[in-house]
Amino acid sequence: MAQYYVQTDSDGYITKALAALTEQDNAADYQLIMIASQYDNQFATNFTKWRISELGVPLAPGNLPKVTVEEFNQTLQGYKEQLEAANETIADQTKQLSQLSELVPQVQEMVIQLTQMQGQTDTTMKQVQQMIIQLTQAMGQLSAGTTTEEGK
């Protein structure tokens, strides 16, 4: 089923048909109608031949083929299958999101642990840097002491 926004003349014939309204279009000036999928091409090319009844039902010109109940049911069955597939996809994605949301606390805990480990690593690095500085100073003193004793 395709939907159109239409305007009609005083006899109910469609004068303007839009697949969608734009921001410039005033919705109050249009009537929303539904056209059966098998008539969509005919409507799109010859919408001025169509009328809207007093009840708001689109009336096709007399030269269009009649829609049988079987064709209508087949179309509905196709839509049903599409909706079922979409619902199944939604259910699968909901399940995946649920599983992922269960992992969030575990990931948060891991981040906390890594942050703590980084703090410990930073402290250890500072201690190692201090030891290197002390060793460098001690080597400088030893080197200065050795140079002094060699000069005597």
PDB file of N, CA and C in Angstrom, residues 19 30 37 49 57-58 75 88 98 109 117 129 132 149 151:
ATOM      1  N   ALA A  19       3.789  12.295  -2.505  1.00  0.00           N
ATOM      2  CA  ALA A  19       4.142  11.101  -1.723  1.00  0.00           C
ATOM      3  C   ALA A  19       4.465  11.483  -0.280  1.00  0.00           C
ATOM      4  N   TYR A  30      -4.374  19.028   2.663  1.00  0.00           N
ATOM      5  CA  TYR A  30      -4.245  17.742   1.981  1.00  0.00           C
ATOM      6  C   TYR A  30      -5.047  16.667   2.710  1.00  0.00           C
ATOM      7  N   SER A  37      -0.941  -1.423  -3.748  1.00  0.00           N
ATOM      8  CA  SER A  37       0.372  -1.507  -4.393  1.00  0.00           C
ATOM      9  C   SER A  37       0.281  -1.780  -5.889  1.00  0.00           C
ATOM     10  N   LYS A  49      -7.030  11.266 -12.991  1.00  0.00           N
ATOM     11  CA  LYS A  49      -8.194  10.475 -13.438  1.00  0.00           C
ATOM     12  C   LYS A  49      -8.913   9.833 -12.251  1.00  0.00           C
ATOM     13  N   VAL A  57     -12.713   7.588   0.130  1.00  0.00           N
ATOM     14  CA  VAL A  57     -12.138   6.403  -0.507  1.00  0.00           C
ATOM     15  C   VAL A  57     -11.692   6.751  -1.922  1.00  0.00           C
ATOM     16  N   PRO A  58     -10.443   6.396  -2.282  1.00  0.00           N
ATOM     17  CA  PRO A  58      -9.999   6.636  -3.663  1.00  0.00           C
ATOM     18  C   PRO A  58     -10.775   5.744  -4.633  1.00  0.00           C
ATOM     19  N   THR A  75      -0.991 -10.020  -0.921  1.00  0.00           N
ATOM     20  CA  THR A  75      -0.269  -8.802  -0.564  1.00  0.00           C
ATOM     21  C   THR A  75      -0.162  -8.675   0.948  1.00  0.00           C
ATOM     22  N   GLU A  88      11.481 -10.385  14.402  1.00  0.00           N
ATOM     23  CA  GLU A  88      12.514 -11.340  14.792  1.00  0.00           C
ATOM     24  C   GLU A  88      13.873 -10.641  14.908  1.00  0.00           C
ATOM     25  N   SER A  98      20.833  -6.823  25.611  1.00  0.00           N
ATOM     26  CA  SER A  98      20.705  -7.275  26.996  1.00  0.00           C
ATOM     27  C   SER A  98      21.990  -7.961  27.444  1.00  0.00           C
ATOM     28  N   GLU A 109      34.522  -2.602  36.147  1.00  0.00           N
ATOM     29  CA  GLU A 109      35.426  -3.122  37.175  1.00  0.00           C
ATOM     30  C   GLU A 109      36.836  -3.284  36.618  1.00  0.00           C
ATOM     31  N   MET A 117      46.107  -0.189  38.783  1.00  0.00           N
ATOM     32  CA  MET A 117      47.396  -0.755  38.392  1.00  0.00           C
ATOM     33  C   MET A 117      48.284   0.322  37.773  1.00  0.00           C
ATOM     34  N   GLN A 129      62.956   5.737  39.099  1.00  0.00           N
ATOM     35  CA  GLN A 129      63.628   6.973  38.685  1.00  0.00           C
ATOM     36  C   GLN A 129      64.463   7.538  39.836  1.00  0.00           C
ATOM     37  N   ILE A 132      67.565   5.478  40.194  1.00  0.00           N
ATOM     38  CA  ILE A 132      68.525   5.785  39.123  1.00  0.00           C
ATOM     39  C   ILE A 132      69.243   7.091  39.432  1.00  0.00           C
ATOM     40  N   GLU A 149      91.638  10.773  44.138  1.00  0.00           N
ATOM     41  CA  GLU A 149      92.671   9.902  44.682  1.00  0.00           C
ATOM     42  C   GLU A 149      93.737   9.619  43.619  1.00  0.00           C
ATOM     43  N   GLY A 151      94.716  11.724  41.417  1.00  0.00           N
ATOM     44  CA  GLY A 151      95.509  12.936  41.276  1.00  0.00           C
ATOM     45  C   GLY A 151      96.474  13.117  42.425  1.00  0.00           C
TER      46      GLY A 151
END
